[in-house]
Short mmCIF file of C-alpha atoms (C1' of nucleotides) in Angstrom, two decimals:
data_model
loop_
_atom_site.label_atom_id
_atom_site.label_comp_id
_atom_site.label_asym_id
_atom_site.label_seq_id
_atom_site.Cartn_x
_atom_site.Cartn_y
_atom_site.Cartn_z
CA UNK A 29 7.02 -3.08 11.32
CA UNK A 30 3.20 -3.03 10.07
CA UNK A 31 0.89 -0.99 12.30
CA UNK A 32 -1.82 -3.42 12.49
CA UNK A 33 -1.03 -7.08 12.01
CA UNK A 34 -3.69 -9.93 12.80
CA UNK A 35 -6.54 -8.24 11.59
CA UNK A 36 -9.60 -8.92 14.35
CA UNK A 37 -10.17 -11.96 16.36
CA UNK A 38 -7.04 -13.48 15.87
CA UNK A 39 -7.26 -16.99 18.09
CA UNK A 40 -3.88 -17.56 18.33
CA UNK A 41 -0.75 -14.80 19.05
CA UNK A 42 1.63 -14.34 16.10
CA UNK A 43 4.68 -15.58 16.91
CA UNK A 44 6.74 -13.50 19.30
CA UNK A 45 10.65 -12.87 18.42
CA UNK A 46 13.24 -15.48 17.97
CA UNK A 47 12.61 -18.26 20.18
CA UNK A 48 15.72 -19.84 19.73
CA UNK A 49 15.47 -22.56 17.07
CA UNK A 50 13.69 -20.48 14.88
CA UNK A 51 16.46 -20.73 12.02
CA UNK A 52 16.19 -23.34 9.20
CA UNK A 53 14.83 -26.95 8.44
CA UNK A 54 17.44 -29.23 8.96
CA UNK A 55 17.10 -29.40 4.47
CA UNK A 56 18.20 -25.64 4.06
CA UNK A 57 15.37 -24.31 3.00
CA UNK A 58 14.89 -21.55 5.41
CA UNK A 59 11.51 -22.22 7.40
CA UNK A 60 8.39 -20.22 6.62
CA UNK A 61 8.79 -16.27 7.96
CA UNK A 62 6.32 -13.47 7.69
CA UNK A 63 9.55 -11.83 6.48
CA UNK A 64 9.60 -14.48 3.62
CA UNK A 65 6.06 -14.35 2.96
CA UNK A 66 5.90 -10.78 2.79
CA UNK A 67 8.49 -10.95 0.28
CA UNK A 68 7.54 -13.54 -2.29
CA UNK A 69 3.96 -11.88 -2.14
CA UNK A 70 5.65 -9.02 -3.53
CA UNK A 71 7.46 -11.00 -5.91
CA UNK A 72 4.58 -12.28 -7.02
CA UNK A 73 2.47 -9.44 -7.45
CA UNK A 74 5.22 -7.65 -9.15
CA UNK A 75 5.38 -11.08 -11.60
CA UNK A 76 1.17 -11.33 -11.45
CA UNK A 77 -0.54 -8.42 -10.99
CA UNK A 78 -3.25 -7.58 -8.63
CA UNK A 79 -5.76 -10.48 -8.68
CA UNK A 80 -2.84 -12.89 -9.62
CA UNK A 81 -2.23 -13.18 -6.07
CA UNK A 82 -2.99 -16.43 -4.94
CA UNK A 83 -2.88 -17.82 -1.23
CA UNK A 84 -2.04 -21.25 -3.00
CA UNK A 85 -0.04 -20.02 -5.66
CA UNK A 86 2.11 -17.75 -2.50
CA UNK A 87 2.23 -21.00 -0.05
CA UNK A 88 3.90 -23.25 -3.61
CA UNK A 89 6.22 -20.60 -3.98
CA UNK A 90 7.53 -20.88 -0.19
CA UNK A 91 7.42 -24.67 -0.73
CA UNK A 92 4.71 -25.00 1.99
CA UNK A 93 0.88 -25.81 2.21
CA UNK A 94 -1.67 -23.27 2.03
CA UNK A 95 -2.93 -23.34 5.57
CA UNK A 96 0.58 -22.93 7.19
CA UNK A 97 0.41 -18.81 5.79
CA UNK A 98 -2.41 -18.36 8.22
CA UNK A 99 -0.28 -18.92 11.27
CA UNK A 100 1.49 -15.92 10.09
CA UNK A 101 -0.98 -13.75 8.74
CA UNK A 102 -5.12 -13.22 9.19
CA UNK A 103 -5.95 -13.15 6.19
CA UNK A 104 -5.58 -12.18 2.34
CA UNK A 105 -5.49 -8.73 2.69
CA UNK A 106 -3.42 -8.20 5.40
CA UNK A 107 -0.75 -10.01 2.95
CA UNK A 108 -1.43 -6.87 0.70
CA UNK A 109 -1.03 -4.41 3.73
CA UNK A 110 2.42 -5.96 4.67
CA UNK A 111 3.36 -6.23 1.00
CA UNK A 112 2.08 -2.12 0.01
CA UNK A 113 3.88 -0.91 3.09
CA UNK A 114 7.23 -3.30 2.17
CA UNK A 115 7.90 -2.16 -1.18
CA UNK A 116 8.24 1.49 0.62
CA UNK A 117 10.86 0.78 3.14
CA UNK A 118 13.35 3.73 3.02
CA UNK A 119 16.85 2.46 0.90
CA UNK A 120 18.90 5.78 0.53
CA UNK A 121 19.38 8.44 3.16
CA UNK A 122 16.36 10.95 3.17
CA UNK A 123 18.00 13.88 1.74
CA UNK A 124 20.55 16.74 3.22
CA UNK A 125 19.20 19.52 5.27
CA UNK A 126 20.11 22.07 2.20
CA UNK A 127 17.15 24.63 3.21
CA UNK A 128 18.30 26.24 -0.37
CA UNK A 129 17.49 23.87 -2.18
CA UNK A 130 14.39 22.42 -0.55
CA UNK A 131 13.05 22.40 -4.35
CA UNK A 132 15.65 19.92 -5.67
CA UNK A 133 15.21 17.61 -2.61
CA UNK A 134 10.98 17.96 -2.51
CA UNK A 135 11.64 16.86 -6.33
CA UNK A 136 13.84 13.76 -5.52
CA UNK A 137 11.35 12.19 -3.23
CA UNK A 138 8.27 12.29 -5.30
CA UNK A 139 10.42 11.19 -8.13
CA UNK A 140 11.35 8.30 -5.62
CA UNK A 141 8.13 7.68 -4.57
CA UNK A 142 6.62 7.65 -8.32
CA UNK A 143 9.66 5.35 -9.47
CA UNK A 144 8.44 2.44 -6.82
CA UNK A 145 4.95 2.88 -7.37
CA UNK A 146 5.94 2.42 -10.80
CA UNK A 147 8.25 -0.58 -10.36
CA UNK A 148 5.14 -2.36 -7.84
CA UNK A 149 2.28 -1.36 -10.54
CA UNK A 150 -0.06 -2.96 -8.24
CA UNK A 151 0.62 -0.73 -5.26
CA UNK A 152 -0.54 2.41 -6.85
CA UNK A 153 -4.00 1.20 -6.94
CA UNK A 154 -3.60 -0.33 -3.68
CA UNK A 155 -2.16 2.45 -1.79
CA UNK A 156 -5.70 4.46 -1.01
CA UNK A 157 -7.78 1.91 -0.44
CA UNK A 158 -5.34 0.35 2.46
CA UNK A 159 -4.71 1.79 6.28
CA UNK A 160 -1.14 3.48 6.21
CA UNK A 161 1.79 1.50 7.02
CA UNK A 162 4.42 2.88 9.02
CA UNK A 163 6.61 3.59 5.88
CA UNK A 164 4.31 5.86 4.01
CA UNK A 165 3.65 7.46 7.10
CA UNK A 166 7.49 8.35 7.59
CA UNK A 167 7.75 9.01 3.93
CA UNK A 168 4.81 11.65 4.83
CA UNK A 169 6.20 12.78 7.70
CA UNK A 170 9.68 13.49 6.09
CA UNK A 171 8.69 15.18 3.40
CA UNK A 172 6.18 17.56 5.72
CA UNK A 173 9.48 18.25 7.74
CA UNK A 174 10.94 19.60 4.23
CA UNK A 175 8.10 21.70 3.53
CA UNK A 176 8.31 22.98 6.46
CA UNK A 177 11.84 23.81 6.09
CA UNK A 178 11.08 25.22 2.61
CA UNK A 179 8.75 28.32 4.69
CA UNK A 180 5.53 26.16 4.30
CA UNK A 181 3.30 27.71 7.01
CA UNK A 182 1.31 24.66 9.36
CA UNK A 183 -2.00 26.30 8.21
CA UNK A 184 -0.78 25.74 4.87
CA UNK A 185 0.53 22.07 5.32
CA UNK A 186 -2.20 20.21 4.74
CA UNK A 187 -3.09 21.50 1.20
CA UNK A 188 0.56 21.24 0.45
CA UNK A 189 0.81 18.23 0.96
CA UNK A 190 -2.41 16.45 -0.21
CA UNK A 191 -1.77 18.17 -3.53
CA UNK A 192 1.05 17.13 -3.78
CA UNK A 193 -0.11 13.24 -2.77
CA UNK A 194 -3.42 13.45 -5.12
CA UNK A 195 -0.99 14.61 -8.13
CA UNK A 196 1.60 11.63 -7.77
CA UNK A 197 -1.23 9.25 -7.06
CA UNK A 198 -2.94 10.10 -9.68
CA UNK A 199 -0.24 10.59 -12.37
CA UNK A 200 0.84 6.91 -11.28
CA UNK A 201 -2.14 5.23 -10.67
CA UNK A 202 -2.96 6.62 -14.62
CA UNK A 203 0.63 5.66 -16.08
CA UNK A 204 0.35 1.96 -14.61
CA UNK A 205 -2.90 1.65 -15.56
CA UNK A 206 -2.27 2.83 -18.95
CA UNK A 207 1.28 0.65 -19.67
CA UNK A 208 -0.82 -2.59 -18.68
CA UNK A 209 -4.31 -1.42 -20.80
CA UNK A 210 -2.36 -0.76 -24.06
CA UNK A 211 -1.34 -4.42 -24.28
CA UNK A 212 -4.68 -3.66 -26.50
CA UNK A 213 -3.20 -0.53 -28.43
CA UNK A 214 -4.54 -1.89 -31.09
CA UNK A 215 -7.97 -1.30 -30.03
CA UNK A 216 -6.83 1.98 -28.96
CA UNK A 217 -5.96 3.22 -32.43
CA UNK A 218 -8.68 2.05 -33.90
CA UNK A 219 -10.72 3.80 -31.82
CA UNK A 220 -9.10 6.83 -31.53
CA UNK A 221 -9.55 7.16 -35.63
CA UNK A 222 -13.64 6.45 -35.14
CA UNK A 223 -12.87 9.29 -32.72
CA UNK A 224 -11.78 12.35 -34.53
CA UNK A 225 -14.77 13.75 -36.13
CA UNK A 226 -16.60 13.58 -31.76
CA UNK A 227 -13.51 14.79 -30.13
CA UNK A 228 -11.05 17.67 -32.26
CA UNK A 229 -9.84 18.82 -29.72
CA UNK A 230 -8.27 15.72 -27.86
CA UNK A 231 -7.51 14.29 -31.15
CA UNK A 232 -5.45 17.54 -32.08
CA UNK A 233 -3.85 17.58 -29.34
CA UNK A 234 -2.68 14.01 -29.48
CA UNK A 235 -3.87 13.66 -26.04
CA UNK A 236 -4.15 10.12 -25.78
CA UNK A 237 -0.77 9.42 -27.70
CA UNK A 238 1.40 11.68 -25.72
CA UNK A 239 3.89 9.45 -24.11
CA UNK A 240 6.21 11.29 -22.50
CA UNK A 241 4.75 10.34 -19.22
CA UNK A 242 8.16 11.41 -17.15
CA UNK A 243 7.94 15.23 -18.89
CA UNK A 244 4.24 15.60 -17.93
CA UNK A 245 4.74 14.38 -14.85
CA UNK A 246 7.58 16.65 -13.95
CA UNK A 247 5.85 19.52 -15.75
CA UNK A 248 3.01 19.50 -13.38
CA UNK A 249 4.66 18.67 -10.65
CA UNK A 250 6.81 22.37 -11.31
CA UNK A 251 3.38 24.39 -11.40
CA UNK A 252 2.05 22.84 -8.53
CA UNK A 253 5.45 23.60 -6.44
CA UNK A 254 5.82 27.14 -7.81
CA UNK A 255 2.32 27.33 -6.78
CA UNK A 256 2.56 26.26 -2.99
CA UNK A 257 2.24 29.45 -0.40
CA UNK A 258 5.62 29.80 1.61
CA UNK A 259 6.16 32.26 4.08
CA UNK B 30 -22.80 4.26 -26.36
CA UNK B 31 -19.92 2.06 -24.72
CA UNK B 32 -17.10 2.16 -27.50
CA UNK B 33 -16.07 -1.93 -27.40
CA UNK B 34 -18.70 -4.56 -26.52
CA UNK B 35 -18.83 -8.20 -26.40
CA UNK B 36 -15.05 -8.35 -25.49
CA UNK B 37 -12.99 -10.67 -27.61
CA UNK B 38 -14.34 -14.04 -29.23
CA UNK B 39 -17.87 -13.37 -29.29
CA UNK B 40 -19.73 -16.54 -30.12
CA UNK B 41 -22.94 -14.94 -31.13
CA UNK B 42 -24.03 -10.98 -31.92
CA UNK B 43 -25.14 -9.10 -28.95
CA UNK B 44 -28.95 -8.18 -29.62
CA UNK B 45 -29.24 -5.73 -32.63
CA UNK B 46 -31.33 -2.37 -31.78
CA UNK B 47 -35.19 -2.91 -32.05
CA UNK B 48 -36.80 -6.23 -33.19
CA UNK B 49 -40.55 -5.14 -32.65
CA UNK B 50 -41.65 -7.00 -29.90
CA UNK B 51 -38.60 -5.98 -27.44
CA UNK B 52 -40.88 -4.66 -25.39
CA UNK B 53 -41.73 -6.77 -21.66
CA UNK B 54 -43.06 -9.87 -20.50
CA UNK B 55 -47.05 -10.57 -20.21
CA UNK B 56 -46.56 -10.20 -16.40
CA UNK B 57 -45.88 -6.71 -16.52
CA UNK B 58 -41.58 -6.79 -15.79
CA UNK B 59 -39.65 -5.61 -18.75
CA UNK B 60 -37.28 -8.11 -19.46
CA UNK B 61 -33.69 -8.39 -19.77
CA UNK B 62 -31.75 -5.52 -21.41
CA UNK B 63 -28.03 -3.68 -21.71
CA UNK B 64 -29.85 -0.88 -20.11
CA UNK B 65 -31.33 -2.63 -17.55
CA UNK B 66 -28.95 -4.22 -16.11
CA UNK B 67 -26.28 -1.88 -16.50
CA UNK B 68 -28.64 0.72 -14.26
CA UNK B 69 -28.84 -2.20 -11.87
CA UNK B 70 -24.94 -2.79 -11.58
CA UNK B 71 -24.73 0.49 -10.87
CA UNK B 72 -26.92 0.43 -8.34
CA UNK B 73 -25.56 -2.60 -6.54
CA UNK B 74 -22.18 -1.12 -7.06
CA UNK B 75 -23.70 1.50 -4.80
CA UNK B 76 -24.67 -0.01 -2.39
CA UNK B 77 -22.31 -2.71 -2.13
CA UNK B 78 -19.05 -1.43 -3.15
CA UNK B 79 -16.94 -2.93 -5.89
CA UNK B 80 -16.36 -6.16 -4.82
CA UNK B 81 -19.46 -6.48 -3.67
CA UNK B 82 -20.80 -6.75 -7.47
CA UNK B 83 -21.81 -10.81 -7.91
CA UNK B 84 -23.18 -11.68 -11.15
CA UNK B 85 -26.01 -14.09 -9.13
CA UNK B 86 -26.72 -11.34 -7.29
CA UNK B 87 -26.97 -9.00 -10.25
CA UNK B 88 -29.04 -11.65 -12.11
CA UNK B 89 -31.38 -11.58 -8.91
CA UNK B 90 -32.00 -8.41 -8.79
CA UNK B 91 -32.84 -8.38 -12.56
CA UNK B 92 -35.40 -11.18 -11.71
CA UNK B 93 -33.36 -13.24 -14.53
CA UNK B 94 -31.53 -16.51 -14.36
CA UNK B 95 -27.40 -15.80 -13.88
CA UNK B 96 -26.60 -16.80 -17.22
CA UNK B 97 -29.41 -14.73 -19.01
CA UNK B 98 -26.74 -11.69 -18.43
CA UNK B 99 -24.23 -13.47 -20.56
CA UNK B 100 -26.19 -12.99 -23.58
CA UNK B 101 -26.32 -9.23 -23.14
CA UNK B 102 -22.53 -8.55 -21.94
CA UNK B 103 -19.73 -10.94 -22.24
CA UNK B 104 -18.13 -11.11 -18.81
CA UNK B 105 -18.45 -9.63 -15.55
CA UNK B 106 -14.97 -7.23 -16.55
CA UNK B 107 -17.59 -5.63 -19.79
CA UNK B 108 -20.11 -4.79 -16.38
CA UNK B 109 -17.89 -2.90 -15.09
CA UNK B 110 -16.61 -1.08 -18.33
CA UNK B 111 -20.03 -0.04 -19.05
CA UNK B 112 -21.27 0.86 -15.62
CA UNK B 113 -18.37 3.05 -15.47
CA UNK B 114 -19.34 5.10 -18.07
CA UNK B 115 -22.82 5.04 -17.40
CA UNK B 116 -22.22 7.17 -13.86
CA UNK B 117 -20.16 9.81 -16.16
CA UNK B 118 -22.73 10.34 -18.83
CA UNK B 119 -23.78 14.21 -18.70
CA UNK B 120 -26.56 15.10 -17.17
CA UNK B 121 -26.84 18.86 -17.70
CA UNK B 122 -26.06 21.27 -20.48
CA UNK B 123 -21.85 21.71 -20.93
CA UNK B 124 -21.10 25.16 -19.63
CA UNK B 125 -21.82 28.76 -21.32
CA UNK B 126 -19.26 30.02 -23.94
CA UNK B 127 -17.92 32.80 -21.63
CA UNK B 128 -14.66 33.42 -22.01
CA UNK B 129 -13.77 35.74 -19.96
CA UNK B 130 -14.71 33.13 -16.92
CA UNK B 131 -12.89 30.12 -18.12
CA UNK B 132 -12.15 29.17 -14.68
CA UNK B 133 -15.19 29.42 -13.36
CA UNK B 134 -16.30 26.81 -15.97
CA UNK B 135 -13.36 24.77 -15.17
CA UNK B 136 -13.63 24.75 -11.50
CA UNK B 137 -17.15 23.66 -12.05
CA UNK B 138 -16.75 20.78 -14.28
CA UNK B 139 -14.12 19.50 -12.09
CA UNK B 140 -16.27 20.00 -9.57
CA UNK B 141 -18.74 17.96 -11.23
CA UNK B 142 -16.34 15.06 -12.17
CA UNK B 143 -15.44 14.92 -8.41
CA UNK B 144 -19.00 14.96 -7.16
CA UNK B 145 -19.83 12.10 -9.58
CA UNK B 146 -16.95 9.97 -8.33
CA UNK B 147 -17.80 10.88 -4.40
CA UNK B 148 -21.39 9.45 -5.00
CA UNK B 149 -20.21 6.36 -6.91
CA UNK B 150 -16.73 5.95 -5.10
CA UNK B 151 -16.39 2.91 -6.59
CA UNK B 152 -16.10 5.03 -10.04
CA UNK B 153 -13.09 6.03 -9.03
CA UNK B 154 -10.75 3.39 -8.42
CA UNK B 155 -12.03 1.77 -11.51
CA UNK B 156 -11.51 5.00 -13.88
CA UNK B 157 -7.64 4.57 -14.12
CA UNK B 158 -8.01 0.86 -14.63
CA UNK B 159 -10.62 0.27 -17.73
CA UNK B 160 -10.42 2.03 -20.97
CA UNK B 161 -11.89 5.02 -21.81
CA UNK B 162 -15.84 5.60 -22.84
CA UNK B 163 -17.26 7.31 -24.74
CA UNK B 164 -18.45 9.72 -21.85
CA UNK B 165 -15.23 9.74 -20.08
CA UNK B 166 -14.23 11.14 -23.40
CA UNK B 167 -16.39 13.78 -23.99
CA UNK B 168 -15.79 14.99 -20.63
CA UNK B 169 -12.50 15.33 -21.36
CA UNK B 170 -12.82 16.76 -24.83
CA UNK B 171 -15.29 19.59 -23.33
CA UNK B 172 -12.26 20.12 -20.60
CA UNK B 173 -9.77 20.39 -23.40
CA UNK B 174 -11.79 22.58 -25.29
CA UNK B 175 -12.49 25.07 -22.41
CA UNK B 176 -8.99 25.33 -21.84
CA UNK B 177 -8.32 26.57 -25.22
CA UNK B 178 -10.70 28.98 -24.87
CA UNK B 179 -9.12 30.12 -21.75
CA UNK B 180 -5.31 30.36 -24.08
CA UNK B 181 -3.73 26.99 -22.94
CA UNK B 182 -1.31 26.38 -26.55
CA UNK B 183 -1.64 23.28 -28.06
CA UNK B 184 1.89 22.37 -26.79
CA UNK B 185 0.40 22.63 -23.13
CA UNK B 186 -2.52 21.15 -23.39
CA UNK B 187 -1.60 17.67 -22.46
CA UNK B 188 0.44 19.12 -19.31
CA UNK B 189 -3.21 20.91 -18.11
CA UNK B 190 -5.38 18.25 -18.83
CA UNK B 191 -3.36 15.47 -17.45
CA UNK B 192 -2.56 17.61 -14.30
CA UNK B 193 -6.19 18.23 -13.90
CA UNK B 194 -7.00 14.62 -13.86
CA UNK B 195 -4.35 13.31 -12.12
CA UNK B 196 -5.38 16.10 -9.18
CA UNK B 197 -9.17 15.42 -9.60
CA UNK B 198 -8.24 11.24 -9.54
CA UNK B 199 -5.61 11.59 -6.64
CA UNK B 200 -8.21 13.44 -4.76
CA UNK B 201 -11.17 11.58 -4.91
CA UNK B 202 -9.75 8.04 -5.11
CA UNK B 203 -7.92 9.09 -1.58
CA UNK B 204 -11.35 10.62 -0.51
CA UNK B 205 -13.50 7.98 -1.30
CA UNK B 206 -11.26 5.38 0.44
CA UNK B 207 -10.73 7.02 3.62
CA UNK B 208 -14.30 7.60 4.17
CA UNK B 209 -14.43 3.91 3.83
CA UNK B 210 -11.83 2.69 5.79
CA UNK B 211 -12.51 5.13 8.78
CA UNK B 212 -14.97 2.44 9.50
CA UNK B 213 -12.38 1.94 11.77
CA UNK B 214 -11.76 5.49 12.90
CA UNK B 215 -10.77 3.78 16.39
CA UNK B 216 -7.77 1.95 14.98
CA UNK B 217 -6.88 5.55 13.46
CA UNK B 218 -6.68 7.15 16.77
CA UNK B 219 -4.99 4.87 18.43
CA UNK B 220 -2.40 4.78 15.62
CA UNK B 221 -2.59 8.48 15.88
CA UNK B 222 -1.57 8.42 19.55
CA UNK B 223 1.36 6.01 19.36
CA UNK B 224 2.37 7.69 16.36
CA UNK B 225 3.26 11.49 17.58
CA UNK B 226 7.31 10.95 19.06
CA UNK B 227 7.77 9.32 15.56
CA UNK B 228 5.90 11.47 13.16
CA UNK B 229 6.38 15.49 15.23
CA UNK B 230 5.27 17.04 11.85
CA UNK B 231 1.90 14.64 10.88
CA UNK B 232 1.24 15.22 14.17
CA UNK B 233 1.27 19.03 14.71
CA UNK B 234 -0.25 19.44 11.28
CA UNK B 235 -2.92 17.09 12.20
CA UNK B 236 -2.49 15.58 8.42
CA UNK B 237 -4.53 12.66 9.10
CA UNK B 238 -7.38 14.71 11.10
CA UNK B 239 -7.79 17.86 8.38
CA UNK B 240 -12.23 16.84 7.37
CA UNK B 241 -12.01 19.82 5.20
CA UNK B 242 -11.87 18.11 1.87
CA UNK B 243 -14.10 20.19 -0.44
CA UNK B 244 -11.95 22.96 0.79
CA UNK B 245 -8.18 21.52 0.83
CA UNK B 246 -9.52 20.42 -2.81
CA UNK B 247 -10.32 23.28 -3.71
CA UNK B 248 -7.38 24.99 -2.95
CA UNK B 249 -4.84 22.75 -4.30
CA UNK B 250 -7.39 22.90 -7.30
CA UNK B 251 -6.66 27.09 -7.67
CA UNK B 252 -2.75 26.19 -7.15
CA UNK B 253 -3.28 24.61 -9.80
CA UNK B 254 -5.35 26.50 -12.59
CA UNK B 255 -3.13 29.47 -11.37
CA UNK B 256 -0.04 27.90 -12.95
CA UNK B 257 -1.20 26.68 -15.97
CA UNK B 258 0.87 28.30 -18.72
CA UNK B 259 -1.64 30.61 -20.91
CA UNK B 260 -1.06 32.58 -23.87
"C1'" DA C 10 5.10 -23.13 18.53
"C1'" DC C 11 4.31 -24.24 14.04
"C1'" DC C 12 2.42 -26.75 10.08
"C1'" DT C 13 -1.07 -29.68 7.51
"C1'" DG C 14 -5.06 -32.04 4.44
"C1'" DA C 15 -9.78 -32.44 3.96
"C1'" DA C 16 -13.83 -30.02 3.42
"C1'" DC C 17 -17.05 -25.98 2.84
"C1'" DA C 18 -19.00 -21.99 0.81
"C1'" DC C 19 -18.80 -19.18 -2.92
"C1'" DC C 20 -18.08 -17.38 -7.58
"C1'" DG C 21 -17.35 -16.72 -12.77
"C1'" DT C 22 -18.18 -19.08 -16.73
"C1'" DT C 23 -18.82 -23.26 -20.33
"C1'" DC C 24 -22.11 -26.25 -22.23
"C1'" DA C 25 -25.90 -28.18 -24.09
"C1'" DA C 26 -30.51 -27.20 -24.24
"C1'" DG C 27 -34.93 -25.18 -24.14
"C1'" DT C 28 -38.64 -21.78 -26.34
"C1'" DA D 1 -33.67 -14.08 -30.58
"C1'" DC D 2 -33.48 -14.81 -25.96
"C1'" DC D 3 -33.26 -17.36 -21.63
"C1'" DT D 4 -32.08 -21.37 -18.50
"C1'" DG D 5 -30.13 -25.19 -14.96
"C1'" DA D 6 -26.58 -28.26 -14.25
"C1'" DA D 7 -21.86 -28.70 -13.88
"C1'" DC D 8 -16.83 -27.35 -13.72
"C1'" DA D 9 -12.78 -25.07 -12.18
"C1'" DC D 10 -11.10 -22.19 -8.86
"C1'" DC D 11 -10.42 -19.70 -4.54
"C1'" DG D 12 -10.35 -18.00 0.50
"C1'" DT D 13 -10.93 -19.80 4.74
"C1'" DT D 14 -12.78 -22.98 8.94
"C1'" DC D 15 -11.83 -27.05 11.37
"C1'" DA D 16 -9.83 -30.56 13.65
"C1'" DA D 17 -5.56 -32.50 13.91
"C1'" DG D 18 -0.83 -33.56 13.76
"C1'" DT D 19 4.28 -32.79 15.65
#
DNA sequence: ACCTGAACACCGTTCAAGT
DNA sequence: ACCTGAACACCGTTCAAGT
């Protein structure tokens, strides 16, 4: 499923498939699983945040001891590889072949892809500074195909769809960051009053108050696809 | 200069402005100040990256004793803050008043922005996650006020400017990191190989290969700027 | 093949002083 | 007003075993 798995020297294989008796303890509790651990890491970074990702705090929540996760995995960050590339697993079909409305579906996915990001705060900031799993690279790779479709020329591919990449990573990476800063709005609007004889124009503008983060987003989104060179 | 300081209890005032004989030590090394070691975080953010900022190390470098810094800032999260806003203050004059070429003064302030965050790249994964100083700010207040200038309503402002920077951030924050990871450029290729039966489109396109940056940049950038509803 | 505890190296920060 | 060393709590990971 991951690309990479085992990071460099790796002394030992991973463990191969299912040899046989690989099911449960005889207690019930199902026996430690990169499949498991993958999955209450994401649990717990959706709970934690970021740096509240423990290796002891993980190996508790699996009921087992710390050392037993590094059977399964190298190391810490390959836990936040396998975790990044989990939360984008495909769960509905990718859309119909409509070549009409290649607009509508183009939307749909980046919504998608902007609705996990913001469910998984953490993997917004995490998703440029890790190798690409195998699910963002078929999320890439459909939504090239639908350019395509939509008269997007190969030449013109690549700017299409970095664009269109930089503006959802960077309109999530900003919302996230945002939600989880203004636990200190307090400090916000106190500052923003010290602020309005420096800076007019953002303070007319209300730019730091607007919060209709889903219009803006879609707003931009609109230029920037009206914008895109199609054959 | 940085808007909040000394983070949340505070125990004792952080030094007040000049108390005559702030000057340096007999031996000839100024001592300890905001300024000082601020310049050197940024510094060993350079050269280091971003988690390879220590506060020993920092206090090192500084010739000081690790928990001299503690009188100055109030935790290793206010280093960060401030060094972050120290890489963004402005270093040349804000653009001419022309109005008739808005966008050239747009282009080149983005420019700028991006340029800044490519030779700090640390700068940019940490801009969406602190909040805002008081250079970030002005940056953003010169941007705003170019833009009305240039005829962007009121009513569209926050679309522009938050479509800038979430292009600008996307773009740089992606940058910065794969110029870092291709450490393992290798790994890439290999991928890259095993990848093209799965991924037809990433592969014809050569997504993953296009080393234009300043150039796909810019022309997502004037995609962009084109749309941008204007009076 | 899979799991474990003890131990190490490292790091941010508190504390109680020093000058 | 400014700096300091000792000590604490915490964390990722190595090692040498256990079954």
């Amino acid at each position: 499923m991951a690309v990479k798995r085992n990071g460099g020297q790796g002394k030992r294989p991973p463990r191969v498939e299912a040899t046989a008796q690989a099911g449960r303890k005889p207690g019930g509790e199902p026996s430690l699983s990169l499949e498991r651990i993958v999955a209450t890491a994401v649990e717990l970074l959706d709970a934690e945040g970021i740096e509240g990702l423990k290796m002891r705090q993980l190996a508790d929540r699996l009921g087992a001891g710390v050392m037993s996760l590094y059977w399964h995995v190298g190391n810490k960050e390959e836990v936040f590889d396998l975790a990044l590339d989990a939360v984008f697993a495909f769960l509905d079909q990718p859309q119909t072949d409509d070549v009409e409305d290649w607009r509508k579906g183009v939307v749909r996915m980046l919504e998608d892809w902007r609705a996990i990001m913001l469910r998984h705060p953490w993997s917004a900031s995490l998703l440029p500074r890790r190798a690409l799993g195998a699910n963002i690279l078929g999320r890439l790779e459909t939504m090239s195909e639908a350019l395509s479709r939509a008269g997007v020329a190969d030449a013109d591919m690549n700017v299409a769809i970095w664009s269109l990449w930089n503006y959802v990573l960077g309109a999530t990476v900003t919302r996230a960051s945002f939600a989880l800063s203004d636990a200190d709005q307090a400090a916000g609007q106190e500052r923003l009053s010290a602020l309005s004889e420096r800076y007019p124009t953002i303070e007319r503008t209300r730019l730091l108050l607007d919060s209709d983060w889903d219009g803006t987003f879609r707003k931009g989104l609109d230029v920037l696809l009206d914008g895109l060179p199609r054959g």
